[in-house]
Short mmCIF file of C-alpha atoms and ligand atoms in Angstrom, two decimals:
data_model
loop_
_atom_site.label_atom_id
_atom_site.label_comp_id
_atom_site.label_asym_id
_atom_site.label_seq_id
_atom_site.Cartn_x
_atom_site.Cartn_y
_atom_site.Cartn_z
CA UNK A 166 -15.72 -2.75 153.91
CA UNK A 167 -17.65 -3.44 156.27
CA UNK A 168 -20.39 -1.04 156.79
CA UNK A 169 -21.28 2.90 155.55
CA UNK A 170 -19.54 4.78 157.92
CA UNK A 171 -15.78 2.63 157.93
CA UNK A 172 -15.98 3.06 154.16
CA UNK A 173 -16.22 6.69 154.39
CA UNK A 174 -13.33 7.04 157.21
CA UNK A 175 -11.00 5.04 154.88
CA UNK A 176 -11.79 7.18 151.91
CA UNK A 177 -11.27 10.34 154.01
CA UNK A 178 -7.68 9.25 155.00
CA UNK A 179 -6.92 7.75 151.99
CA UNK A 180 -7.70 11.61 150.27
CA UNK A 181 -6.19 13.50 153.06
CA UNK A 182 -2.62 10.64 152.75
CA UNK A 183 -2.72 11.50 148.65
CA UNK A 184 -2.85 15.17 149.65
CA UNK A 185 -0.07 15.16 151.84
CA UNK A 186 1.84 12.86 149.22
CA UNK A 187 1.09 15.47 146.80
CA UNK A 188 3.01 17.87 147.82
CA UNK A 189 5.99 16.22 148.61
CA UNK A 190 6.32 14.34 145.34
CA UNK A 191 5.92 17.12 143.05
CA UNK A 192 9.22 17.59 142.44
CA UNK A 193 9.73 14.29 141.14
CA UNK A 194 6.49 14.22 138.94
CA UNK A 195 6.76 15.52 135.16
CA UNK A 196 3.82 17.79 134.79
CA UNK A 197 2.45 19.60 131.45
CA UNK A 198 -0.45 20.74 130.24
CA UNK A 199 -1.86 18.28 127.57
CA UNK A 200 -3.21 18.60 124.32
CA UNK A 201 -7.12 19.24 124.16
CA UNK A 202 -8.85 17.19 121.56
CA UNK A 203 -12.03 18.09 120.02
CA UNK A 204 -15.08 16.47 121.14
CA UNK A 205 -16.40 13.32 120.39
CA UNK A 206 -19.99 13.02 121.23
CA UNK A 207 -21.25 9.84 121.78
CA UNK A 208 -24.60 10.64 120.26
CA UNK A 209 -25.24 11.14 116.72
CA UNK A 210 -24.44 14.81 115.37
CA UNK A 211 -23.28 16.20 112.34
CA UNK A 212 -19.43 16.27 113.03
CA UNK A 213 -17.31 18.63 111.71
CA UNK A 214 -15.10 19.40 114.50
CA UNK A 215 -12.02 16.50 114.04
CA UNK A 216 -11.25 16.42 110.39
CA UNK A 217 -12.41 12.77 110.27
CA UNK A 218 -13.20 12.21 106.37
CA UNK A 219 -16.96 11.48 106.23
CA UNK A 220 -16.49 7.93 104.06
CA UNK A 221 -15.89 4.67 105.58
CA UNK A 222 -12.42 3.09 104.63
CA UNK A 223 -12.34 1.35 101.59
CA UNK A 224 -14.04 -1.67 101.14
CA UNK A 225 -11.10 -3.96 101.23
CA UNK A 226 -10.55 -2.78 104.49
CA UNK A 227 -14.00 -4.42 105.83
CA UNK A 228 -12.70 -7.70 104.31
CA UNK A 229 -9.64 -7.61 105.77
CA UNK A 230 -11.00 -7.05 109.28
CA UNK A 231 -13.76 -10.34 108.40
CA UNK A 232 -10.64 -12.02 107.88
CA UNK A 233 -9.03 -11.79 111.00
CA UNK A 234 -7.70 -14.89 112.56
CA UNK A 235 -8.33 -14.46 116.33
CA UNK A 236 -6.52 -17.03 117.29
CA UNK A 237 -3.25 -15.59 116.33
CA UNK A 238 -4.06 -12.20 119.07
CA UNK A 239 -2.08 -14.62 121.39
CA UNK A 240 1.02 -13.82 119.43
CA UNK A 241 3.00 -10.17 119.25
CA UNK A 242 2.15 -8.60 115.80
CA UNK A 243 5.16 -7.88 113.74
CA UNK A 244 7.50 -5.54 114.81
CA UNK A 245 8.64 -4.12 112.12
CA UNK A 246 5.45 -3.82 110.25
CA UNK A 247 6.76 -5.18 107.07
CA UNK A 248 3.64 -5.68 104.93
CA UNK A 249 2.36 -2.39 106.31
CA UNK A 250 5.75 -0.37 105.31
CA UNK A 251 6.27 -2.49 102.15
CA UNK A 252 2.82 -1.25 100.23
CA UNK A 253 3.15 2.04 101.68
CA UNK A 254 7.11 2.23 100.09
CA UNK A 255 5.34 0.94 96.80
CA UNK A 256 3.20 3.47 97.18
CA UNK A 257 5.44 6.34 97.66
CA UNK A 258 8.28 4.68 95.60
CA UNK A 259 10.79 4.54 98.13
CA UNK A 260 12.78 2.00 99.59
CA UNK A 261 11.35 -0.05 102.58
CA UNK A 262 14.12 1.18 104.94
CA UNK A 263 12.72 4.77 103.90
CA UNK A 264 9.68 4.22 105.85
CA UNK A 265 8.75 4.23 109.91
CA UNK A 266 4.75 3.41 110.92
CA UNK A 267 3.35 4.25 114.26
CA UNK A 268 0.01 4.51 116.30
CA UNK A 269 -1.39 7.81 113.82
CA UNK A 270 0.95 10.78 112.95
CA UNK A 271 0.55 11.86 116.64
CA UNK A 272 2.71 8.93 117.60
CA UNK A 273 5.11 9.78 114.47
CA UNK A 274 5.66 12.87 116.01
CA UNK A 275 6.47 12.53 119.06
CA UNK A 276 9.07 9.77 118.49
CA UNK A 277 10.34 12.15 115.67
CA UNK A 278 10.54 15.07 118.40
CA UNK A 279 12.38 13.03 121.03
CA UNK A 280 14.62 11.70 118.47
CA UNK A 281 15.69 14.25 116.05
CA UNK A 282 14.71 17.93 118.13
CA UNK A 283 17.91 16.49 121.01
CA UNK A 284 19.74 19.95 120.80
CA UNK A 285 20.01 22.95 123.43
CA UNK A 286 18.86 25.49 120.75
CA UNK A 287 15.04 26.11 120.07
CA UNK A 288 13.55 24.39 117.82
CA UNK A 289 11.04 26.91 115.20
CA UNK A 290 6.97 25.88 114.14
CA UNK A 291 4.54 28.71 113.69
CA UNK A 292 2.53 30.51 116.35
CA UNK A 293 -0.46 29.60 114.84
CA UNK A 294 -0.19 25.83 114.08
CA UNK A 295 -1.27 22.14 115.29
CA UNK A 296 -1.41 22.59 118.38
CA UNK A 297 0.32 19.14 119.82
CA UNK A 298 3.75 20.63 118.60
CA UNK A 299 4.00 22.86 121.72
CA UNK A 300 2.96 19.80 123.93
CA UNK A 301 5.21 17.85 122.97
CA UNK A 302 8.47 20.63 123.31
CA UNK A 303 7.07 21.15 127.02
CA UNK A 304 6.53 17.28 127.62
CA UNK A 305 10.41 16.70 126.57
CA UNK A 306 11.78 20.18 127.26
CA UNK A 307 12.76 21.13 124.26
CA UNK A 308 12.94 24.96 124.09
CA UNK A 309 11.17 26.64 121.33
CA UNK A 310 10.10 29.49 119.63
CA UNK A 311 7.08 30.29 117.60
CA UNK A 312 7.71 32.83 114.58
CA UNK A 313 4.58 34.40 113.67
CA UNK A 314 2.43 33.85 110.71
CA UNK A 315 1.90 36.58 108.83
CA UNK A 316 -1.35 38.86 108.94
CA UNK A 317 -2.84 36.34 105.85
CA UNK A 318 -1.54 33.73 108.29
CA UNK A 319 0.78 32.67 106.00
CA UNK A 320 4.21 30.81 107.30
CA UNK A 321 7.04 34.03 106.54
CA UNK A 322 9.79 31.34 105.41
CA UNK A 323 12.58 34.14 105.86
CA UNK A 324 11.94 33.59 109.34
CA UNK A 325 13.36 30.44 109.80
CA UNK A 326 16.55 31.81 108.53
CA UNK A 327 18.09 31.86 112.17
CA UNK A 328 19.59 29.28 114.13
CA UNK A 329 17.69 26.78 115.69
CA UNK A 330 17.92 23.44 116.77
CA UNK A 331 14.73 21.92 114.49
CA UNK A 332 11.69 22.59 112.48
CA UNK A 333 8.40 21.55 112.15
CA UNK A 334 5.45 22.71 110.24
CA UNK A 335 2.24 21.66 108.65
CA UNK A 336 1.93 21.75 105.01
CA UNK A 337 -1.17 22.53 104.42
CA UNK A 338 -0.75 24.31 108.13
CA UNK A 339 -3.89 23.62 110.78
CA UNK A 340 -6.06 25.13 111.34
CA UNK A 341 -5.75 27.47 108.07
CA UNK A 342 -5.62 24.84 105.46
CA UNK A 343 -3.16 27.38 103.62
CA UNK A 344 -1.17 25.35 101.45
CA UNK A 345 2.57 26.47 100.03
CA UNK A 346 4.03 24.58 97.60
CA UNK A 347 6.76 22.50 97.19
CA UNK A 348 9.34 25.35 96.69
CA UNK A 349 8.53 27.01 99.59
CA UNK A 350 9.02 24.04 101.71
CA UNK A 351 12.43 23.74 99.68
CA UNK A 352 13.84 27.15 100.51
CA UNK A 353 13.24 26.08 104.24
CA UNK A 354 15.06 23.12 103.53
CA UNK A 355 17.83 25.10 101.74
CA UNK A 356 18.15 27.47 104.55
CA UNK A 357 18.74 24.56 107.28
CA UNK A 358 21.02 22.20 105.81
CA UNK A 359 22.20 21.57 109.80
CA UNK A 360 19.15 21.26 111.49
CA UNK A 361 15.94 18.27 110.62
CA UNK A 362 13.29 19.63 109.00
CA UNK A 363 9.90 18.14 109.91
CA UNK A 364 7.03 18.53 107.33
CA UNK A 365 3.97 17.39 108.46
CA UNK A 366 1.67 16.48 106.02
CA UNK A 367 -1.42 15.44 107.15
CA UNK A 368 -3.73 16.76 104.74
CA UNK A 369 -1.24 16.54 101.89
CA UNK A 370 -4.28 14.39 99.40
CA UNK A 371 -6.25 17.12 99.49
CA UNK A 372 -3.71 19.88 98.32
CA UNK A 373 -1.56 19.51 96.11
CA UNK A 374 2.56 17.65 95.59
CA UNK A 375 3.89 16.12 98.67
CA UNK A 376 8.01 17.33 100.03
CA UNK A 377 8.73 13.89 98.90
CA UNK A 378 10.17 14.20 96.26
CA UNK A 379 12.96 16.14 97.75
CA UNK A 380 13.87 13.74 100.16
CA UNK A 381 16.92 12.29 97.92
CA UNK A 382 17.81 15.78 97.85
CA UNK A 383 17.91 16.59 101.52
CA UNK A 384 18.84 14.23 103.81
CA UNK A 385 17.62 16.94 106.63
CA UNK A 386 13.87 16.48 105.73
CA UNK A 387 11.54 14.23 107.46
CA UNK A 388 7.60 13.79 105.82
CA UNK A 389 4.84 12.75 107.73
CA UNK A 390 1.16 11.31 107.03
CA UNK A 391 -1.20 9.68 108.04
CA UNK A 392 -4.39 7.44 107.21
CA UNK A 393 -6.41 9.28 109.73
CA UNK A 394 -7.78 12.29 107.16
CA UNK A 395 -7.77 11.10 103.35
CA UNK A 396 -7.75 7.27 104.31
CA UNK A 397 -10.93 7.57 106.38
CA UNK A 398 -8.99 5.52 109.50
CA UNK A 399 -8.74 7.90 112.38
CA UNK A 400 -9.96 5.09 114.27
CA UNK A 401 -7.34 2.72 113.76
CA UNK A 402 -4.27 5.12 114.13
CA UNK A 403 -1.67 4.54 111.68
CA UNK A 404 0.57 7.24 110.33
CA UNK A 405 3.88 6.86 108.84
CA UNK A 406 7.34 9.26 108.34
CA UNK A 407 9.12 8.87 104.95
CA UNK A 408 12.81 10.17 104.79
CA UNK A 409 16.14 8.88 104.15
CA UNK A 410 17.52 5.24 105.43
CA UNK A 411 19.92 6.76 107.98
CA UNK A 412 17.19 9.24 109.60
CA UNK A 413 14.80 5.98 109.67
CA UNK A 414 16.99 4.11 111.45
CA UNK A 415 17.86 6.27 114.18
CA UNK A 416 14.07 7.08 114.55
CA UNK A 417 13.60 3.01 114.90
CA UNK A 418 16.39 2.60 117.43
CA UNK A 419 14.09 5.38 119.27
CA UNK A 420 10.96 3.47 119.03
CA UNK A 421 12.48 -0.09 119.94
CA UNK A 422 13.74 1.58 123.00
CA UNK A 423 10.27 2.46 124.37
CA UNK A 424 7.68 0.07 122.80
CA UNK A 425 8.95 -2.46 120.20
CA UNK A 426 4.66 -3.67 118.97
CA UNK A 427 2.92 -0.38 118.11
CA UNK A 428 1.19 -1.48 115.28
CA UNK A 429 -1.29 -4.18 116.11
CA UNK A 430 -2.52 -6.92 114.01
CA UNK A 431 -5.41 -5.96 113.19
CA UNK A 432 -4.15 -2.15 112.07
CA UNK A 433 -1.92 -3.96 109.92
CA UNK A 434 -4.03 -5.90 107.56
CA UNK A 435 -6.22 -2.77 107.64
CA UNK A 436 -3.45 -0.43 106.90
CA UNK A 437 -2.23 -2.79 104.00
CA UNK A 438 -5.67 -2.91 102.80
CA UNK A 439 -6.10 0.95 102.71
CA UNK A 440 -3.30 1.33 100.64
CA UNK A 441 -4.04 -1.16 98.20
CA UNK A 442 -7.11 0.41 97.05
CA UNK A 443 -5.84 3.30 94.87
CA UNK A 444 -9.43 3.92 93.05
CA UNK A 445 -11.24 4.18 96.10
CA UNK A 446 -9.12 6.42 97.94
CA UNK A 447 -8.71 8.88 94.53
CA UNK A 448 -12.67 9.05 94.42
CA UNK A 449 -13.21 9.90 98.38
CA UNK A 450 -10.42 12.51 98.10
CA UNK A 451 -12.02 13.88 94.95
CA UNK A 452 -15.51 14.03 96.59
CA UNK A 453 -14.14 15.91 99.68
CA UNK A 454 -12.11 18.34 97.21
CA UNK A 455 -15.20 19.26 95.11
CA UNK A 456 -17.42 19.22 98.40
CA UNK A 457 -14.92 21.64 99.79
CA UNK A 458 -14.72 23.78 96.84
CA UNK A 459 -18.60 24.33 96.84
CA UNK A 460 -19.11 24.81 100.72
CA UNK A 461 -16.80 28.09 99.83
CA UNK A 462 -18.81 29.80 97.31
CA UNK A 463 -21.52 29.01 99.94
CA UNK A 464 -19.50 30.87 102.84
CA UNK A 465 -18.70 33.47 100.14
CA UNK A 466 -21.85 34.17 99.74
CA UNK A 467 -23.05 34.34 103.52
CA UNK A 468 -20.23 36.97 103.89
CA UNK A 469 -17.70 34.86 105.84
CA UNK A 470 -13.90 35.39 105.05
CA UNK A 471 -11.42 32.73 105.24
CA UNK A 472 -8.00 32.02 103.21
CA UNK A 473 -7.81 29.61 100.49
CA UNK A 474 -8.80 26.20 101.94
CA UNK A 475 -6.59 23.43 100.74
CA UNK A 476 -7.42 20.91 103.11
CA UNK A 477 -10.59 18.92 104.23
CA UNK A 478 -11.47 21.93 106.46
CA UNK A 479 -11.92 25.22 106.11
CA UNK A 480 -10.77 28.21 108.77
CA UNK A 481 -13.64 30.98 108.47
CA UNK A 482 -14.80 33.89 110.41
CA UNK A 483 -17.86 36.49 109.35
CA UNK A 484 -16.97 40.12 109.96
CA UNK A 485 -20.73 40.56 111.61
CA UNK A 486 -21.36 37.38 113.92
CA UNK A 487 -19.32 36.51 117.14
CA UNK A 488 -17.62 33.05 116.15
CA UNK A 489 -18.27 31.95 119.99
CA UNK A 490 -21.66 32.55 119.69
CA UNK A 491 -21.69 31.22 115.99
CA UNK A 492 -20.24 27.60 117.31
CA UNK A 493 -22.46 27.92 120.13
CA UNK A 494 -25.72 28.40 117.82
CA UNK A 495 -24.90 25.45 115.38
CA UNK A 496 -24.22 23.29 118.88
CA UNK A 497 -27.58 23.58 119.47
CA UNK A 498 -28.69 22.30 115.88
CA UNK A 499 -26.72 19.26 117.01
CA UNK A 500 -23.52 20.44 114.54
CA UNK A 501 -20.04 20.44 116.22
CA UNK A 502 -17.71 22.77 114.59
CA UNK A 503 -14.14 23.84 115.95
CA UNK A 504 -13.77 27.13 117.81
CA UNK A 505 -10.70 28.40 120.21
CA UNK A 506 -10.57 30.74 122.36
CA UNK A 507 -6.84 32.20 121.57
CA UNK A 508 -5.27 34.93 120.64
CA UNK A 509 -5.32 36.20 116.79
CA UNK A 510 -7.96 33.07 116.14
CA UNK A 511 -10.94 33.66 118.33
CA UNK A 512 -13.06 34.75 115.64
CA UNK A 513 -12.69 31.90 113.28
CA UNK A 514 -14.38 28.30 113.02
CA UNK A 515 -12.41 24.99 111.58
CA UNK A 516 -15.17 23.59 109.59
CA UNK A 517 -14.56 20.24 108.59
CA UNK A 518 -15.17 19.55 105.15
CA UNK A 519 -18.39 16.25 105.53
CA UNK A 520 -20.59 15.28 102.86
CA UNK A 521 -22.29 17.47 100.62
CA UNK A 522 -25.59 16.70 102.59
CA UNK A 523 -23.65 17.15 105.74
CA UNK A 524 -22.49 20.54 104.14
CA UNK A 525 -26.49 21.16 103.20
CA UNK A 526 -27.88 20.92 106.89
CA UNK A 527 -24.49 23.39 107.85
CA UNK A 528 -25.62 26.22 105.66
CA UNK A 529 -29.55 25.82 106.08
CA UNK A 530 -28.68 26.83 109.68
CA UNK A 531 -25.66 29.24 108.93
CA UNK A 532 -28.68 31.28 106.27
CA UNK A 533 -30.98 31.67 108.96
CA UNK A 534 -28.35 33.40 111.31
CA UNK A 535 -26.39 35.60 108.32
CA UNK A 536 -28.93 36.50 106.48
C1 PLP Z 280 -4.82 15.17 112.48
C2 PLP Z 280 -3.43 15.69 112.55
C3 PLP Z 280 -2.37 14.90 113.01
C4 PLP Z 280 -2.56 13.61 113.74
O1 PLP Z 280 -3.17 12.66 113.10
P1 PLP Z 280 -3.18 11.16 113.60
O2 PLP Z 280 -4.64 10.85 113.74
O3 PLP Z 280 -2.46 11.04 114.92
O4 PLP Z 280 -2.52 10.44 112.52
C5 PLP Z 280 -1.08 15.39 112.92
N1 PLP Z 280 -0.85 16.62 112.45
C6 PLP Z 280 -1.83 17.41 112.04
C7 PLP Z 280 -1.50 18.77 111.55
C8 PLP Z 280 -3.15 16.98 112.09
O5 PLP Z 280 -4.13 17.79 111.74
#
């Protein structure tokens, strides 16, 4: 470019030629409306709006990372993951071909929808629920349906006794943290023998037994985790599906045929050394757990009302303050909270569980506004 004014007459036809364009292409273009993540300011708050655990990873993990040959970035990482899947099948004491990784859960999930949900019939998750499972249906076109949860918000289990072509649910469920146990999740799986049954467990370590134990027992049930939450690695996106060989398999065939490397180097020596500190991972967990239990006497006492909080967040709503204005109010004390503006949950905040001083600066400012 030559001067002002030619720049700005290419620019103008170049807008005005995509506008035309637009138009005509639309039919061919795959267009849905994408999942909204909560923020991440770039400046330093206190942030209880993702669910990110407030520890760093465990020490190991900072080691590992020191370690790193660069040199070896020139070559493709392991496809398959093995040391990765190999401590996490220790860990869960299942067989190595009972275990698929990907980039987080998110990435899990989505290979698990296009690979398993592959029916005409609607697949079933809860109105009220994470909120990437609808996402995903539109981006693949799967039809669905969303039962509702009950006025507690619990998950009715008697309706998913109907035909449908999949499940998936969180156990504990987001954003209510409400936690059912492991026979609940059973009679779901006893009801849908036909169908997979996807249990998503991403806040599993801070509730209570895990679905996998019934995984020899129903080869219709898929588990999913992830290090983001209790292994304090949102950041480097690993999450993992345990389930039987077969289910594995045909969930690998999926992934080879649309990116082979999804788990980089560097995520794997991380991952491996996540998983291999035990002690560290028991303490964080317990930390959040008693943190959590605390911060709800505390919202007890202000007068808020939420259900019982299994997970590292709680779902709360005070019968006197607007929760818009609420989220709005602790914004400007430079704390992020989570707040939607839907149906049935407009009056609640997610409040990420954070340390117990993070916790502290949350209800010196929540006092002064309900009290
Ligand atoms: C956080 C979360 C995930 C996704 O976690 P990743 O960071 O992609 O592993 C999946 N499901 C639920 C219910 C979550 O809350």
């Amino acid at each position: 470019m030559h001067n002002r004014e030619s720049y700005d007459a290419v620019i103008e036809r170049e807008e005005m030629t995509e506008m035309e364009l637009n138009q005509k292409l639309m039919k061919y273009i795959r267009t849905v409306e994408p999942y909204v993540p909560g923020e991440q300011p770039q400046t330093k708050v206190i942030k209880l709006n993702t669910n990110e655990n407030p520890y760093p990873p465990a020490p190991g993990v900072k080691q590992a990372m020191k370690e790193v040959d660069t040199d070896k970035l020139r070559l493709y990482p392991d496809p398959a993951a093995e040391t990765l899947v190999s401590v996490l099948a220790e860990a869960h004491q299942v067989g190595k071909d009972q275990i698929f990784v990907g980039v987080g859960s998110d990435d899990v999930l989505a290979m698990c929808f296009l690979t398993f949900f592959n029916s005409d019939k609607q697949i079933l998750f809860p109105d009220i629920t994470y909120s990437f499972y609808k996402v995903w249906a539109e981006l693949y076109r799967i039809p669905y349906e969303c039962p509702k949860l009950d006025s507690d918000f619990r998950i009715v289990k008697e309706d998913y006794d109907r035909e449908n072509g999949g499940i998936i649910f969180p156990n504990p469920n987001a954003p209510t943290a409400i936690y059912e146990d492991v026979s609940f999740v059973e009679e779901i799986l006893a009801h849908n023998r036909d169908v997979i049954v996807i249990v998503d467990e991403a806040y599993i370590d801070f509730a209570g037994k895990s679905a996998v134990e019934l995984i020899d027992r129903y080869d219709n049930l898929i588990v999913v985790q992830t290090f983001s939450k209790s292994r304090s690695m949102a950041g480097m996106r690993i999450g993992y599906a345990i389930s039987n060989p077969a289910l594995i398999r045909y969930l690998n065939d999926v992934k080879y045929s649309f990116n082979s490397y999804t788990i980089n180097q560097l995520s794997l020596v991380c991952g491996v050394a996540a998983v291999k500190d035990r002690a560290y991972f028991e303490e964080t967990t317990s930390h959040i757990i008693e943190t959590r239990e605390w911060a709800k006497q505390k919202l007890a006492q202000l007068g808020f009302e939420f259900p019982d909080a299994k997970a590292n967040f709680i779902f709360a709503k005070h019968p006197k303050y607007d929760a818009g204005e609420l989220f709005e109010a602790l914004k400007k004390e430079q704390i992020y909270v989570r707040h939607w503006n839907s149906e049935r949950i407009s009056q609640y905040l997610r409040i990420t569980v954070g340390t117990r001083e993070e916790m502290e600066k949350l209800f010196t400012v929540l006092e002064k506004i309900c009290s």
